[in-house]
Amino acid sequence: MKLNVKTIITSNTVLKVISCILGYTFWSVLSASHTNTIQLNVPVCFYGQNAMHDIKAPDTVTITLSGKRSDLSALDPKAVAMHVDATQLHQGTNQMIVDNKTLFLPDTLKLVNYCPSNIVIDVQEKKTQA
């Protein structure tokens, strides 16, 4: 019995396998560059805080990030936080903006939106008891 190459290639099983391989290849190439968004609630953290100051600020900020699916899946949502240098704050009311620098985000992710849009941080002297 002689096997014909044309018969083998055009057999139903081989065509199904080839179409599955091509379909998966196209899907993986096109989905890798697809841009997705994710919404996270991140805590507001302070560093360099003076022991003599009392800081009042929102506990969390809701942020929306945009980026490639692979970059978003590599991001650990529990590791993202808004970091505020308390030495840069003056006594009284301070307005803060959220950006990639305060979130320590990689350059591949983009901050699309944050809520509340007007972050107010109030710094007051601690009252000492005599």
mmCIF file of C-alpha atoms in Angstrom:
data_model
loop_
_atom_site.group_PDB
_atom_site.id
_atom_site.type_symbol
_atom_site.label_atom_id
_atom_site.label_comp_id
_atom_site.label_asym_id
_atom_site.label_seq_id
_atom_site.Cartn_x
_atom_site.Cartn_y
_atom_site.Cartn_z
ATOM 1 C CA MET A 1 0.000 0.000 0.000
ATOM 2 C CA LYS A 2 1.461 3.294 -1.148
ATOM 3 C CA LEU A 3 0.805 6.448 0.895
ATOM 4 C CA ASN A 4 0.192 9.567 -1.114
ATOM 5 C CA VAL A 5 1.450 12.850 0.478
ATOM 6 C CA LYS A 6 -1.465 14.800 -0.978
ATOM 7 C CA THR A 7 -3.951 12.394 0.601
ATOM 8 C CA ILE A 8 -2.281 12.675 3.998
ATOM 9 C CA ILE A 9 -2.127 16.496 3.937
ATOM 10 C CA THR A 10 -5.736 16.882 2.844
ATOM 11 C CA SER A 11 -7.060 14.400 5.379
ATOM 12 C CA ASN A 12 -9.624 15.768 7.808
ATOM 13 C CA THR A 13 -7.557 15.175 10.948
ATOM 14 C CA VAL A 14 -4.427 16.889 9.618
ATOM 15 C CA LEU A 15 -6.434 19.889 8.428
ATOM 16 C CA LYS A 16 -8.030 20.227 11.881
ATOM 17 C CA VAL A 17 -4.642 20.134 13.610
ATOM 18 C CA ILE A 18 -3.161 22.715 11.205
ATOM 19 C CA SER A 19 -6.159 25.032 11.616
ATOM 20 C CA CYS A 20 -5.925 24.801 15.425
ATOM 21 C CA ILE A 21 -2.218 25.666 15.349
ATOM 22 C CA LEU A 22 -2.793 28.620 13.007
ATOM 23 C CA GLY A 23 -5.754 29.877 15.023
ATOM 24 C CA TYR A 24 -3.852 29.735 18.313
ATOM 25 C CA THR A 25 -0.860 31.501 16.745
ATOM 26 C CA PHE A 26 -2.989 34.359 15.392
ATOM 27 C CA TRP A 27 -4.862 34.674 18.695
ATOM 28 C CA SER A 28 -1.692 34.841 20.796
ATOM 29 C CA VAL A 29 -0.002 37.389 18.507
ATOM 30 C CA LEU A 30 -3.025 39.690 18.341
ATOM 31 C CA SER A 31 -4.012 39.440 22.016
ATOM 32 C CA ALA A 32 -0.491 40.212 23.266
ATOM 33 C CA SER A 33 -0.712 43.766 21.955
ATOM 34 C CA HIS A 34 -4.330 44.307 23.033
ATOM 35 C CA THR A 35 -4.753 47.128 25.578
ATOM 36 C CA ASN A 36 -6.821 46.402 28.681
ATOM 37 C CA THR A 37 -7.841 48.458 31.697
ATOM 38 C CA ILE A 38 -8.061 47.509 35.354
ATOM 39 C CA GLN A 39 -9.537 49.360 38.324
ATOM 40 C CA LEU A 40 -7.900 49.060 41.756
ATOM 41 C CA ASN A 41 -8.456 50.473 45.241
ATOM 42 C CA VAL A 42 -5.007 51.383 46.547
ATOM 43 C CA PRO A 43 -4.069 52.599 50.034
ATOM 44 C CA VAL A 44 -2.499 56.014 50.684
ATOM 45 C CA CYS A 45 0.841 55.580 52.505
ATOM 46 C CA PHE A 46 3.086 58.248 54.017
ATOM 47 C CA TYR A 47 6.848 58.122 54.535
ATOM 48 C CA GLY A 48 9.134 60.592 56.270
ATOM 49 C CA GLN A 49 6.337 61.530 58.641
ATOM 50 C CA ASN A 50 7.174 63.875 61.512
ATOM 51 C CA ALA A 51 6.067 62.550 64.901
ATOM 52 C CA MET A 52 4.811 66.012 65.827
ATOM 53 C CA HIS A 53 2.287 66.161 62.965
ATOM 54 C CA ASP A 54 -1.136 64.608 62.637
ATOM 55 C CA ILE A 55 -2.037 63.766 59.002
ATOM 56 C CA LYS A 56 -5.636 63.309 57.849
ATOM 57 C CA ALA A 57 -6.121 61.902 54.347
ATOM 58 C CA PRO A 58 -8.332 59.436 52.482
ATOM 59 C CA ASP A 59 -7.566 55.803 53.329
ATOM 60 C CA THR A 60 -7.792 54.611 49.723
ATOM 61 C CA VAL A 61 -7.794 55.975 46.200
ATOM 62 C CA THR A 62 -9.495 54.227 43.268
ATOM 63 C CA ILE A 63 -7.237 54.177 40.193
ATOM 64 C CA THR A 64 -7.757 52.970 36.636
ATOM 65 C CA LEU A 65 -4.706 51.590 34.840
ATOM 66 C CA SER A 66 -4.268 50.827 31.162
ATOM 67 C CA GLY A 67 -1.689 48.610 29.498
ATOM 68 C CA LYS A 68 -0.976 45.380 27.702
ATOM 69 C CA ARG A 69 -2.637 42.294 29.090
ATOM 70 C CA SER A 70 0.716 40.700 29.914
ATOM 71 C CA ASP A 71 1.883 43.796 31.831
ATOM 72 C CA LEU A 72 -1.370 44.027 33.803
ATOM 73 C CA SER A 73 -1.275 40.353 34.722
ATOM 74 C CA ALA A 74 2.339 40.722 35.918
ATOM 75 C CA LEU A 75 1.290 43.540 38.267
ATOM 76 C CA ASP A 76 0.629 42.527 41.878
ATOM 77 C CA PRO A 77 -2.478 44.554 42.896
ATOM 78 C CA LYS A 78 -1.643 44.187 46.597
ATOM 79 C CA ALA A 79 1.778 45.812 46.057
ATOM 80 C CA VAL A 80 0.376 49.003 44.490
ATOM 81 C CA ALA A 81 -0.038 51.990 46.826
ATOM 82 C CA MET A 82 0.034 55.766 46.643
ATOM 83 C CA HIS A 83 3.276 56.863 48.320
ATOM 84 C CA VAL A 84 3.391 60.414 49.707
ATOM 85 C CA ASP A 85 6.550 62.071 51.029
ATOM 86 C CA ALA A 86 5.354 63.720 54.241
ATOM 87 C CA THR A 87 8.423 65.977 54.368
ATOM 88 C CA GLN A 88 7.085 67.804 51.290
ATOM 89 C CA LEU A 89 3.763 68.601 52.979
ATOM 90 C CA HIS A 90 3.219 71.937 54.717
ATOM 91 C CA GLN A 91 1.034 72.533 57.727
ATOM 92 C CA GLY A 92 -2.605 73.016 56.763
ATOM 93 C CA THR A 93 -4.418 71.789 53.664
ATOM 94 C CA ASN A 94 -2.408 70.151 50.852
ATOM 95 C CA GLN A 95 -3.661 69.148 47.406
ATOM 96 C CA MET A 96 -2.145 65.992 45.888
ATOM 97 C CA ILE A 97 -2.199 64.578 42.406
ATOM 98 C CA VAL A 98 -1.770 60.923 41.610
ATOM 99 C CA ASP A 99 0.716 59.961 38.902
ATOM 100 C CA ASN A 100 3.046 57.097 37.988
ATOM 101 C CA LYS A 101 5.724 58.504 40.310
ATOM 102 C CA THR A 102 3.546 58.418 43.425
ATOM 103 C CA LEU A 103 2.287 54.920 42.568
ATOM 104 C CA PHE A 104 5.731 53.548 41.601
ATOM 105 C CA LEU A 105 4.244 52.021 38.434
ATOM 106 C CA PRO A 106 6.320 50.580 35.605
ATOM 107 C CA ASP A 107 6.611 52.688 32.455
ATOM 108 C CA THR A 108 4.565 50.139 30.500
ATOM 109 C CA LEU A 109 1.399 50.952 32.487
ATOM 110 C CA LYS A 110 -0.523 54.193 32.147
ATOM 111 C CA LEU A 111 -2.669 55.855 34.802
ATOM 112 C CA VAL A 112 -5.979 56.687 33.128
ATOM 113 C CA ASN A 113 -8.109 58.002 35.996
ATOM 114 C CA TYR A 114 -8.229 58.294 39.772
ATOM 115 C CA CYS A 115 -10.994 58.987 42.243
ATOM 116 C CA PRO A 116 -11.354 61.155 44.271
ATOM 117 C CA SER A 117 -10.033 63.583 41.716
ATOM 118 C CA ASN A 118 -9.244 66.158 44.396
ATOM 119 C CA ILE A 119 -7.116 64.488 47.076
ATOM 120 C CA VAL A 120 -6.904 66.702 50.139
ATOM 121 C CA ILE A 121 -4.353 65.999 52.866
ATOM 122 C CA ASP A 122 -4.648 67.958 56.101
ATOM 123 C CA VAL A 123 -1.520 68.328 58.254
ATOM 124 C CA GLN A 124 -1.889 69.669 61.805
ATOM 125 C CA GLU A 125 0.376 69.857 64.849
ATOM 126 C CA LYS A 126 -0.369 67.217 67.439
ATOM 127 C CA LYS A 127 -1.831 68.644 70.590
ATOM 128 C CA THR A 128 0.277 67.881 73.615
ATOM 129 C CA GLN A 129 -1.300 67.197 76.945
ATOM 130 C CA ALA A 130 0.173 68.996 79.951
#
